Amino acid sequence: MAKTDFGPPDYRRMLPPIVVENYGKWRYHTIPRPGVLEHVSETGALLTSVRVASPRLVSTDFVRDICDIADKYCNGYVRFTTRHNLEFLVSDRDKVDPLLEELAAKRYLVGGVGHAISNVVHTQGWIHCKSAVTDASGVVKAVMDELHDYYTGRRTLPARLRIAVACCVNMCGACHCSDIAIVGIHRKLPEIDHEMASKTCEIRSTVASCPTGAIRPDPKLKSIAISDEKCMYCGNCAAVCPAINTMDPETDGVSIWVGGKVSNARTTPELSRLAIPYLPNNPPRWPEVTEAVTNLVQVWAARAKPGERMGEWIDRIGWERFFDVTGITFSDKHIDDFSHATTTFRTTMQFRL
Amino acid sequence: MDKWNTPLLDELEEGDWPSFVTEIKRAAEQSEAAADLLRQVELSYQDNTGHWKRGGVVGVRGYGGGVVGRYSALPEQFPGVREFHSIRVNQPAGFYYTTKTLRELCDVWDRYGSRLMNMHGSTGDIILLGTTTENLQPCFDALSEIGFDLGGSGAAIRTPSCCVGESRCEHSCIDTMDITYDLTMHLQSEIHRPSFPYKFKIKSSGCPNDCAAASARSDLAIIGLWRDTLEIDQDAVRDYVDAGLNIFDLVIRRCPTWALDWDAQSRQLRVNAEDCVHCMNCINQMPKALHVGKDRGAALLIGGKAPVVKGAMLGWVLIPFMKMEPPYTDLEALITKITDFWAENGRNRERVAEFIERIGLAAFLRGIDIAPCPQMVSEPRSNPYVFWTPEELEKHGQD
């Protein structure tokens, strides 16, 4: 029997010596240029971190390439960030410029630090997910081909901007607290293969899986029936019963959400709110999505005060003006009708006309 | 056009952002699985839908999870991805690697899989993307040889992850990497053998900036903070001001509780520690001048999750402050209490936040033996429908 439950490699064996020596002793940091952090320790040590964009979905060749670079400049150590960037940690100051030159020559993008767009957290999409409404990697690529100047710092932003993509409303990767979230959506009732349902589906758990009580047993067919008045296309039933199909290439689409954040800085963490309920799912370049996201970034960048995140900006100017200045049409789709709906209805005279 | 004949995906090789299509093609040079992945995804780009079947439980000996079974819905057309299971490999805390380790990992994956991987999955694991049922066990055996174990999947504790913490951040109030490693080792069985109503994620961030997005994407968030006063280096503050920092606009006015004041005459920054809610803004603006306090620990937030089923939730404050020092036995005991109570009383596919919403936070607190405190709510209730127990009635308001 092979051994089990031995756990991940001990992180202490993965740390560069400068990190071991200064662990818990870091004093402050500066951002000398876009994509570069300099951390200074109370010991006087200086560590330069160079952040690089990754597609996240990578080949072993890609990993070996970055290992070669890390061997050359970082004594054989490299790390990744929570947003899937690479980080080259350089303890020898003389190696920083040559590293940056090599990265530039090899067309790696350095950036994602401070008031910038960092890498886009995203899900598997058509690459590996059974419930993907849209592709995730492709949307990221299309959007960031437009916006990479905000990653590299060639164009500046008032504050950091976090974009995330989820290929369905499961929102793996928790894009629900992003400045801009791009989410694949269904818009019609799932289809039921009654023949298959009668054989493979556990009726009771399928009925129980529905958060709005839209599913009831259909004893005649030994299957289930879904109410079109109650179903809001979450897809939870499809995860329980394989005879339920939520996919519909004709009507599925992409939605855009704004104003979320997880940081507690200044204002409290916030969920992202619906900005655009539907855009067509249009590979390979998703022009409607790319245009909508670019518009949001540009309008915010032009109008926000220094240091103001997307949600803080909207909070200051009000949602009525947000829809006005972004040119997005407000509709009944924006009005919540789920669990916490009434908490979002306006109860004050403090609004703008 | 190259030999792959994928005109739609080829368009995603244009442009400056690094291309996942290029990566798939690189892998496809030596992997039939990657080549058929490329072809199947091209078809998805043509007909706007995915082509993966649902279901399929696969795994390795001794584990109840860690492998996500995946089968092509079009195996005749794309035999290379007939079976395309992914393996969740538990990452080292903080995502640090030696290049030696990474190369060993690549060697294993070249031998047993598609040569494609996610660095990393959203939860934190290394995702080895695509292998056959037959190769799972030998791949796992080879991974264990080089020191890598599986991560969590299904209704289990999911692989804990964290921000960079004290290893490279001056803001970190706790040793996130050590806590993450400790909990991962402590919870091995719960990670590898799904036995809960649904998934349970644990993440740790060193300070309220929450770079690991713990409060949004983990059922239990461990977020560092301090309870004394933040540290001010007045000379360094003056340096920032002299260098052009607009201290009024970016620091004083942005303090959520008006805890800061800048005396322009004496050029002193004053903080009223009692009013500070450790939001981090002033420290973020002047990292050289302001530092987190000395009496450090963590707050625990419970219930962060994505929308399915009952809507997205941010974590709720469960413990406003606890010291975080090894061996972390208090933390471990609390996690066991939480997961035991939830496992006992939660419904199938009910995340802990939804469980709390159903039974009420007060009942949950009683269930895990935690005393209520005002930090847990943004305000007390406004409705008069308060529950009382017979024991409380007996007491006539006396404790």
Tab-separated table of C-alpha atoms in Angstrom, chain B:
chain	number	residue	atom	x	y	z
B	1	MET	CA	-2.549	28.265	-40.166
B	2	ASP	CA	-0.490	25.498	-38.619
B	3	LYS	CA	-0.950	21.734	-38.585
B	4	TRP	CA	-3.606	21.860	-35.895
B	5	ASN	CA	-6.293	23.395	-38.089
B	6	THR	CA	-7.889	25.410	-35.302
B	7	PRO	CA	-8.668	28.747	-36.972
B	8	LEU	CA	-10.810	30.134	-34.139
B	9	LEU	CA	-8.339	29.320	-31.392
B	10	ASP	CA	-5.509	30.587	-33.575
B	11	GLU	CA	-7.001	34.059	-33.227
B	12	LEU	CA	-6.226	33.816	-29.523
B	13	GLU	CA	-2.541	33.469	-30.305
B	14	GLU	CA	-2.566	37.047	-31.550
B	15	GLY	CA	-2.199	39.925	-29.115
B	16	ASP	CA	0.175	40.675	-26.253
B	17	TRP	CA	-1.428	38.849	-23.325
B	18	PRO	CA	0.123	35.378	-22.850
B	19	SER	CA	-1.892	32.817	-24.768
B	20	PHE	CA	-3.285	29.609	-23.310
B	21	VAL	CA	-3.732	28.386	-26.888
B	22	THR	CA	0.005	28.593	-27.450
B	23	GLU	CA	0.451	26.603	-24.263
B	24	ILE	CA	-1.959	23.882	-25.389
B	25	LYS	CA	-0.152	23.693	-28.729
B	26	ARG	CA	3.215	23.369	-27.015
B	27	ALA	CA	1.891	20.461	-24.981
B	28	ALA	CA	0.180	19.008	-28.038
B	29	GLU	CA	3.531	18.582	-29.776
B	30	GLN	CA	4.144	15.624	-27.503
B	31	SER	CA	0.773	14.757	-26.042
B	32	GLU	CA	-2.164	13.316	-27.959
B	33	ALA	CA	-4.425	14.299	-25.048
B	34	ALA	CA	-3.414	17.946	-25.403
B	35	ALA	CA	-3.848	17.713	-29.187
B	36	ASP	CA	-7.384	16.382	-28.861
B	37	LEU	CA	-8.121	18.928	-26.153
B	38	LEU	CA	-7.171	21.601	-28.645
B	39	ARG	CA	-9.475	20.065	-31.262
B	40	GLN	CA	-12.379	19.634	-28.872
B	41	VAL	CA	-12.092	23.200	-27.584
B	42	GLU	CA	-11.978	24.438	-31.186
B	43	LEU	CA	-15.318	22.682	-31.673
B	44	SER	CA	-16.653	24.421	-28.559
B	45	TYR	CA	-15.595	27.720	-30.080
B	46	GLN	CA	-17.546	26.771	-33.213
B	47	ASP	CA	-20.769	25.588	-31.606
B	48	ASN	CA	-20.708	27.639	-28.391
B	49	THR	CA	-20.948	24.819	-25.928
B	50	GLY	CA	-18.761	22.560	-23.852
B	51	HIS	CA	-18.244	18.901	-24.713
B	52	TRP	CA	-17.555	17.250	-21.395
B	53	LYS	CA	-19.740	14.558	-19.920
B	54	ARG	CA	-20.930	14.860	-16.391
B	55	GLY	CA	-20.168	12.480	-13.585
B	56	GLY	CA	-17.642	9.699	-13.275
B	57	VAL	CA	-16.016	8.873	-9.972
B	58	VAL	CA	-12.360	7.990	-10.251
B	59	GLY	CA	-9.572	8.103	-7.731
B	60	VAL	CA	-6.489	6.609	-6.245
B	61	ARG	CA	-6.139	4.021	-3.502
B	62	GLY	CA	-6.780	5.271	0.008
B	63	TYR	CA	-8.347	8.577	-1.074
B	64	GLY	CA	-11.957	9.646	-1.470
B	65	GLY	CA	-11.140	12.732	-3.501
B	66	GLY	CA	-8.380	14.784	-5.043
B	67	VAL	CA	-9.159	13.615	-8.566
B	68	VAL	CA	-11.883	15.144	-10.719
B	69	GLY	CA	-13.197	12.620	-13.231
B	70	ARG	CA	-13.737	14.029	-16.679
B	71	TYR	CA	-14.792	12.330	-19.921
B	72	SER	CA	-15.279	13.739	-23.388
B	73	ALA	CA	-18.838	13.646	-24.655
B	74	LEU	CA	-17.364	12.973	-28.106
B	75	PRO	CA	-14.827	10.191	-27.446
B	76	GLU	CA	-14.972	8.811	-31.004
B	77	GLN	CA	-14.086	12.193	-32.436
B	78	PHE	CA	-11.541	13.076	-29.762
B	79	PRO	CA	-10.109	9.804	-28.403
B	80	GLY	CA	-7.214	11.629	-26.737
B	81	VAL	CA	-9.616	13.166	-24.227
B	82	ARG	CA	-11.876	10.131	-23.836
B	83	GLU	CA	-10.638	10.221	-20.244
B	84	PHE	CA	-9.258	13.586	-19.203
B	85	HIS	CA	-9.245	13.556	-15.418
B	86	SER	CA	-7.583	16.281	-13.430
B	87	ILE	CA	-5.515	15.739	-10.336
B	88	ARG	CA	-5.541	18.311	-7.559
B	89	VAL	CA	-2.076	18.465	-6.080
B	90	ASN	CA	-1.691	20.286	-2.782
B	91	GLN	CA	0.589	23.290	-3.307
B	92	PRO	CA	3.260	24.348	-0.827
B	93	ALA	CA	1.881	27.169	1.352
B	94	GLY	CA	2.529	30.575	-0.208
B	95	PHE	CA	3.087	29.072	-3.691
B	96	TYR	CA	6.878	29.056	-3.315
B	97	TYR	CA	8.899	26.489	-5.256
B	98	THR	CA	12.426	25.497	-5.940
B	99	THR	CA	13.020	25.019	-9.639
B	100	LYS	CA	14.227	21.509	-8.843
B	101	THR	CA	10.819	20.651	-7.390
B	102	LEU	CA	8.949	22.215	-10.297
B	103	ARG	CA	11.042	20.304	-12.822
B	104	GLU	CA	10.421	17.038	-10.992
B	105	LEU	CA	6.714	17.809	-11.097
B	106	CYS	CA	6.937	18.483	-14.844
B	107	ASP	CA	8.793	15.199	-15.371
B	108	VAL	CA	6.038	13.254	-13.631
B	109	TRP	CA	3.319	15.014	-15.572
B	110	ASP	CA	5.074	14.608	-18.919
B	111	ARG	CA	5.185	10.910	-18.233
B	112	TYR	CA	1.623	10.378	-17.019
B	113	GLY	CA	-0.494	13.271	-18.272
B	114	SER	CA	-1.297	15.871	-20.897
B	115	ARG	CA	1.660	18.178	-20.094
B	116	LEU	CA	-0.917	20.847	-19.219
B	117	MET	CA	-1.474	22.281	-15.789
B	118	ASN	CA	-3.001	25.210	-13.944
B	119	MET	CA	-0.614	27.176	-11.772
B	120	HIS	CA	-2.856	27.275	-9.823
B	121	GLY	CA	-6.529	26.433	-9.423
B	122	SER	CA	-8.722	29.035	-7.758
B	123	THR	CA	-8.658	27.215	-4.446
B	124	GLY	CA	-4.886	26.956	-4.514
B	125	ASP	CA	-4.010	23.470	-5.717
B	126	ILE	CA	-1.730	22.749	-8.611
B	127	ILE	CA	-4.160	21.324	-11.160
B	128	LEU	CA	-2.683	18.619	-13.351
B	129	LEU	CA	-5.089	18.814	-16.229
B	130	GLY	CA	-5.939	15.641	-18.047
B	131	THR	CA	-4.939	12.026	-17.659
B	132	THR	CA	-6.463	8.587	-18.060
B	133	THR	CA	-8.012	6.384	-15.407
B	134	GLU	CA	-5.183	3.905	-15.906
B	135	ASN	CA	-2.516	6.516	-15.267
B	136	LEU	CA	-4.024	7.928	-12.070
B	137	GLN	CA	-2.452	5.522	-9.620
B	138	PRO	CA	1.036	5.455	-11.153
B	139	CYS	CA	0.926	9.240	-11.463
B	140	PHE	CA	-0.020	9.611	-7.816
B	141	ASP	CA	2.689	7.137	-6.806
B	142	ALA	CA	5.260	9.157	-8.743
B	143	LEU	CA	3.970	12.394	-7.208
B	144	SER	CA	4.276	10.947	-3.727
B	145	GLU	CA	7.866	9.947	-4.536
B	146	ILE	CA	8.714	13.611	-5.093
B	147	GLY	CA	6.776	14.741	-2.034
B	148	PHE	CA	3.447	15.904	-3.459
B	149	ASP	CA	0.126	14.789	-1.990
B	150	LEU	CA	-3.409	15.295	-3.276
B	151	GLY	CA	-5.642	18.246	-2.413
B	152	GLY	CA	-9.325	18.197	-1.570
B	153	SER	CA	-12.404	17.778	-3.735
B	154	GLY	CA	-16.099	17.085	-3.214
B	155	ALA	CA	-17.798	17.434	0.159
B	156	ALA	CA	-14.500	17.722	2.016
B	157	ILE	CA	-12.247	20.305	3.574
B	158	ARG	CA	-10.671	21.863	0.529
B	159	THR	CA	-6.978	22.549	0.231
B	160	PRO	CA	-6.224	25.520	2.510
B	161	SER	CA	-4.329	28.406	0.953
B	162	CYS	CA	-3.031	31.811	1.945
B	163	CYS	CA	-1.378	35.069	1.000
B	164	VAL	CA	2.392	35.555	1.065
B	165	GLY	CA	2.207	36.517	4.751
B	166	GLU	CA	5.261	37.161	6.867
B	167	SER	CA	7.500	35.601	4.259
B	168	ARG	CA	7.465	38.794	2.236
B	169	CYS	CA	4.969	41.290	3.586
B	170	GLU	CA	5.414	43.845	6.322
B	171	HIS	CA	1.662	44.080	6.927
B	172	SER	CA	1.175	40.472	7.943
B	173	CYS	CA	-0.064	40.124	11.524
B	174	ILE	CA	0.030	36.332	11.472
B	175	ASP	CA	2.221	33.631	9.963
B	176	THR	CA	-0.288	32.672	7.262
B	177	MET	CA	1.971	30.096	5.634
B	178	ASP	CA	2.696	28.289	8.867
B	179	ILE	CA	-0.992	28.316	9.864
B	180	THR	CA	-1.948	27.001	6.435
B	181	TYR	CA	0.641	24.240	6.560
B	182	ASP	CA	-0.327	23.316	10.102
B	183	LEU	CA	-4.043	23.114	9.315
B	184	THR	CA	-3.385	21.214	6.093
B	185	MET	CA	-1.379	18.593	7.968
B	186	HIS	CA	-3.855	18.487	10.846
B	187	LEU	CA	-6.827	18.028	8.511
B	188	GLN	CA	-5.340	15.470	6.090
B	189	SER	CA	-8.090	12.928	6.547
B	190	GLU	CA	-10.867	15.528	6.282
B	191	ILE	CA	-9.253	16.874	3.089
B	192	HIS	CA	-8.845	13.470	1.489
B	193	ARG	CA	-12.057	11.753	2.541
B	194	PRO	CA	-15.234	13.741	1.838
B	195	SER	CA	-17.559	13.356	4.818
B	196	PHE	CA	-19.367	16.687	5.115
B	197	PRO	CA	-22.635	18.099	3.742
B	198	TYR	CA	-20.679	20.036	1.130
B	199	LYS	CA	-17.302	21.658	0.523
B	200	PHE	CA	-15.554	23.623	3.285
B	201	LYS	CA	-12.807	26.041	2.302
B	202	ILE	CA	-10.192	27.580	4.575
B	203	LYS	CA	-8.028	30.546	3.637
B	204	SER	CA	-5.763	32.873	5.504
B	205	SER	CA	-4.727	36.466	4.838
B	206	GLY	CA	-2.139	38.268	6.913
B	207	CYS	CA	-4.033	41.549	7.250
B	208	PRO	CA	-7.403	43.133	6.429
B	209	ASN	CA	-6.264	43.875	2.868
B	210	ASP	CA	-7.151	40.189	2.456
B	211	CYS	CA	-4.995	39.415	-0.575
B	212	ALA	CA	-6.081	35.769	-0.427
B	213	ALA	CA	-9.733	36.929	-0.760
B	214	ALA	CA	-10.382	34.757	2.275
B	215	SER	CA	-13.541	36.558	3.381
B	216	ALA	CA	-15.126	36.083	-0.044
B	217	ARG	CA	-14.021	32.621	-0.979
B	218	SER	CA	-13.594	30.570	2.131
B	219	ASP	CA	-16.079	29.106	4.565
B	220	LEU	CA	-13.547	29.875	7.260
B	221	ALA	CA	-11.350	32.943	6.812
B	222	ILE	CA	-8.411	33.566	9.126
B	223	ILE	CA	-7.441	37.208	8.740
B	224	GLY	CA	-4.673	38.909	10.680
B	225	LEU	CA	-5.149	42.124	12.665
B	226	TRP	CA	-3.834	43.870	15.755
B	227	ARG	CA	-5.540	45.173	18.901
B	228	ASP	CA	-3.120	47.816	20.161
B	229	THR	CA	-2.262	50.920	18.187
B	230	LEU	CA	-0.642	51.215	14.802
B	231	GLU	CA	2.943	52.347	14.801
B	232	ILE	CA	3.890	55.757	13.390
B	233	ASP	CA	7.314	56.946	12.275
B	234	GLN	CA	6.749	60.724	12.177
B	235	ASP	CA	9.919	61.444	10.189
B	236	ALA	CA	8.877	58.976	7.527
B	237	VAL	CA	5.364	60.531	7.413
B	238	ARG	CA	6.972	63.928	6.783
B	239	ASP	CA	9.082	62.369	4.022
B	240	TYR	CA	5.929	61.147	2.263
B	241	VAL	CA	4.313	64.578	2.610
B	242	ASP	CA	7.446	66.325	1.366
B	243	ALA	CA	7.567	63.937	-1.579
B	244	GLY	CA	4.094	65.119	-2.597
B	245	LEU	CA	1.677	62.704	-0.932
B	246	ASN	CA	-1.648	64.494	-0.435
B	247	ILE	CA	-2.098	63.362	3.134
B	248	PHE	CA	-5.494	65.033	3.551
B	249	ASP	CA	-7.087	63.546	0.451
B	250	LEU	CA	-5.558	60.103	0.530
B	251	VAL	CA	-5.172	59.415	4.228
B	252	ILE	CA	-7.043	61.705	6.650
B	253	ARG	CA	-10.309	61.966	4.722
B	254	ARG	CA	-10.295	58.304	3.791
B	255	CYS	CA	-10.059	57.079	7.385
B	256	PRO	CA	-13.460	55.426	7.889
B	257	THR	CA	-13.688	56.379	11.574
B	258	TRP	CA	-11.947	59.773	11.621
B	259	ALA	CA	-9.250	58.256	13.766
B	260	LEU	CA	-6.454	60.204	12.075
B	261	ASP	CA	-5.469	63.821	12.170
B	262	TRP	CA	-2.603	65.662	10.503
B	263	ASP	CA	-1.362	68.719	12.340
B	264	ALA	CA	0.035	70.798	9.499
B	265	GLN	CA	1.859	73.142	11.873
B	266	SER	CA	3.782	70.638	13.897
B	267	ARG	CA	3.725	68.177	10.977
B	268	GLN	CA	2.567	65.354	13.220
B	269	LEU	CA	0.192	62.532	12.343
B	270	ARG	CA	-2.003	61.595	15.290
B	271	VAL	CA	-4.054	58.463	15.644
B	272	ASN	CA	-6.796	57.761	18.099
B	273	ALA	CA	-6.219	54.042	18.604
B	274	GLU	CA	-9.662	53.499	20.130
B	275	ASP	CA	-11.331	54.674	16.953
B	276	CYS	CA	-9.122	52.772	14.521
B	277	VAL	CA	-10.844	49.829	12.817
B	278	HIS	CA	-7.602	48.593	11.189
B	279	CYS	CA	-8.876	49.080	7.652
B	280	MET	CA	-5.268	49.352	6.389
B	281	ASN	CA	-5.732	52.404	4.146
B	282	CYS	CA	-3.285	54.720	5.895
B	283	ILE	CA	-0.712	51.932	6.162
B	284	ASN	CA	-1.156	51.080	2.479
B	285	GLN	CA	-0.616	54.712	1.560
B	286	MET	CA	2.532	55.118	3.669
B	287	PRO	CA	4.049	51.670	4.219
B	288	LYS	CA	7.379	53.156	5.208
B	289	ALA	CA	5.849	55.373	7.899
B	290	LEU	CA	2.980	53.372	9.346
B	291	HIS	CA	3.040	49.805	10.589
B	292	VAL	CA	0.616	47.327	12.039
B	293	GLY	CA	0.541	47.162	15.835
B	294	LYS	CA	2.496	44.770	18.043
B	295	ASP	CA	-0.306	42.855	19.776
B	296	ARG	CA	-1.264	40.744	16.812
B	297	GLY	CA	-3.652	37.905	16.142
B	298	ALA	CA	-6.450	36.999	13.779
B	299	ALA	CA	-10.165	37.379	13.332
B	300	LEU	CA	-12.129	34.382	12.101
B	301	LEU	CA	-14.927	34.898	9.605
B	302	ILE	CA	-17.396	32.164	8.777
B	303	GLY	CA	-19.496	31.485	5.687
B	304	GLY	CA	-17.856	33.175	2.704
B	305	LYS	CA	-18.986	31.536	-0.528
B	306	ALA	CA	-19.945	31.939	-4.176
B	307	PRO	CA	-23.614	32.144	-5.242
B	308	VAL	CA	-24.718	28.531	-5.508
B	309	VAL	CA	-27.168	27.894	-3.971
B	310	LYS	CA	-28.651	30.697	-1.905
B	311	GLY	CA	-26.599	33.620	-3.106
B	312	ALA	CA	-23.047	34.843	-2.642
B	313	MET	CA	-21.995	35.591	0.915
B	314	LEU	CA	-19.086	37.362	2.524
B	315	GLY	CA	-17.734	35.788	5.676
B	316	TRP	CA	-19.347	36.822	8.945
B	317	VAL	CA	-17.278	37.698	12.001
B	318	LEU	CA	-17.215	34.686	14.297
B	319	ILE	CA	-14.202	35.436	16.485
B	320	PRO	CA	-13.100	39.098	16.516
B	321	PHE	CA	-9.641	38.311	17.860
B	322	MET	CA	-7.569	35.332	18.825
B	323	LYS	CA	-3.842	34.938	19.220
B	324	MET	CA	-2.278	32.821	16.485
B	325	GLU	CA	0.739	31.082	17.842
B	326	PRO	CA	1.922	27.534	17.276
B	327	PRO	CA	0.810	24.852	17.905
B	328	TYR	CA	-2.560	26.457	16.998
B	329	THR	CA	-4.496	23.954	19.134
B	330	ASP	CA	-7.317	26.428	19.932
B	331	LEU	CA	-7.830	27.057	16.243
B	332	GLU	CA	-7.781	23.359	15.405
B	333	ALA	CA	-10.257	22.582	18.183
B	334	LEU	CA	-12.604	25.325	17.006
B	335	ILE	CA	-12.530	24.063	13.426
B	336	THR	CA	-13.413	20.578	14.642
B	337	LYS	CA	-16.325	21.989	16.658
B	338	ILE	CA	-17.623	23.890	13.642
B	339	THR	CA	-17.329	21.033	11.176
B	340	ASP	CA	-18.750	18.480	13.653
B	341	PHE	CA	-21.819	20.609	14.354
B	342	TRP	CA	-22.359	21.354	10.674
B	343	ALA	CA	-21.755	17.733	9.610
B	344	GLU	CA	-24.250	16.575	12.225
B	345	ASN	CA	-26.994	19.079	11.392
B	346	GLY	CA	-26.380	20.365	7.882
B	347	ARG	CA	-28.369	19.196	4.882
B	348	ASN	CA	-26.913	17.688	1.745
B	349	ARG	CA	-25.161	20.368	-0.374
B	350	GLU	CA	-25.690	23.004	2.318
B	351	ARG	CA	-22.645	25.218	2.807
B	352	VAL	CA	-21.985	26.361	6.348
B	353	ALA	CA	-23.292	29.889	5.566
B	354	GLU	CA	-26.574	28.483	4.324
B	355	PHE	CA	-26.728	26.221	7.357
B	356	ILE	CA	-26.265	29.250	9.622
B	357	GLU	CA	-28.866	31.192	7.681
B	358	ARG	CA	-31.353	28.344	8.147
B	359	ILE	CA	-30.840	27.714	11.864
B	360	GLY	CA	-29.865	31.256	12.867
B	361	LEU	CA	-26.494	32.594	13.968
B	362	ALA	CA	-27.516	32.470	17.642
B	363	ALA	CA	-28.320	28.743	17.396
B	364	PHE	CA	-25.058	28.143	15.561
B	365	LEU	CA	-23.110	29.927	18.302
B	366	ARG	CA	-24.799	27.767	20.933
B	367	GLY	CA	-23.993	24.681	18.869
B	368	ILE	CA	-20.294	25.441	18.814
B	369	ASP	CA	-20.205	26.954	22.289
B	370	ILE	CA	-19.144	30.477	21.381
B	371	ALA	CA	-20.467	33.470	23.312
B	372	PRO	CA	-22.151	36.196	21.252
B	373	CYS	CA	-20.433	39.576	20.964
B	374	PRO	CA	-21.312	42.865	19.226
B	375	GLN	CA	-18.550	42.507	16.626
B	376	MET	CA	-20.582	39.702	15.081
B	377	VAL	CA	-23.336	42.002	13.819
B	378	SER	CA	-23.377	45.282	11.957
B	379	GLU	CA	-26.356	46.244	14.123
B	380	PRO	CA	-28.742	44.512	16.529
B	381	ARG	CA	-32.082	43.323	15.227
B	382	SER	CA	-34.850	45.847	14.510
B	383	ASN	CA	-37.748	43.404	14.820
B	384	PRO	CA	-39.296	42.451	18.161
B	385	TYR	CA	-39.611	38.722	17.489
B	386	VAL	CA	-37.139	37.471	20.049
B	387	PHE	CA	-36.937	33.818	21.105
B	388	TRP	CA	-36.770	32.969	24.812
B	389	THR	CA	-36.212	29.594	26.439
B	390	PRO	CA	-38.131	28.297	29.487
B	391	GLU	CA	-34.871	28.437	31.486
B	392	GLU	CA	-34.510	32.117	30.696
B	393	LEU	CA	-38.112	32.787	31.781
B	394	GLU	CA	-37.411	31.095	35.114
B	395	LYS	CA	-34.649	33.553	35.814
B	396	HIS	CA	-36.893	36.653	35.635
B	397	GLY	CA	-34.091	38.693	34.105
B	398	GLN	CA	-31.537	37.640	36.736
B	399	ASP	CA	-28.341	35.986	35.442
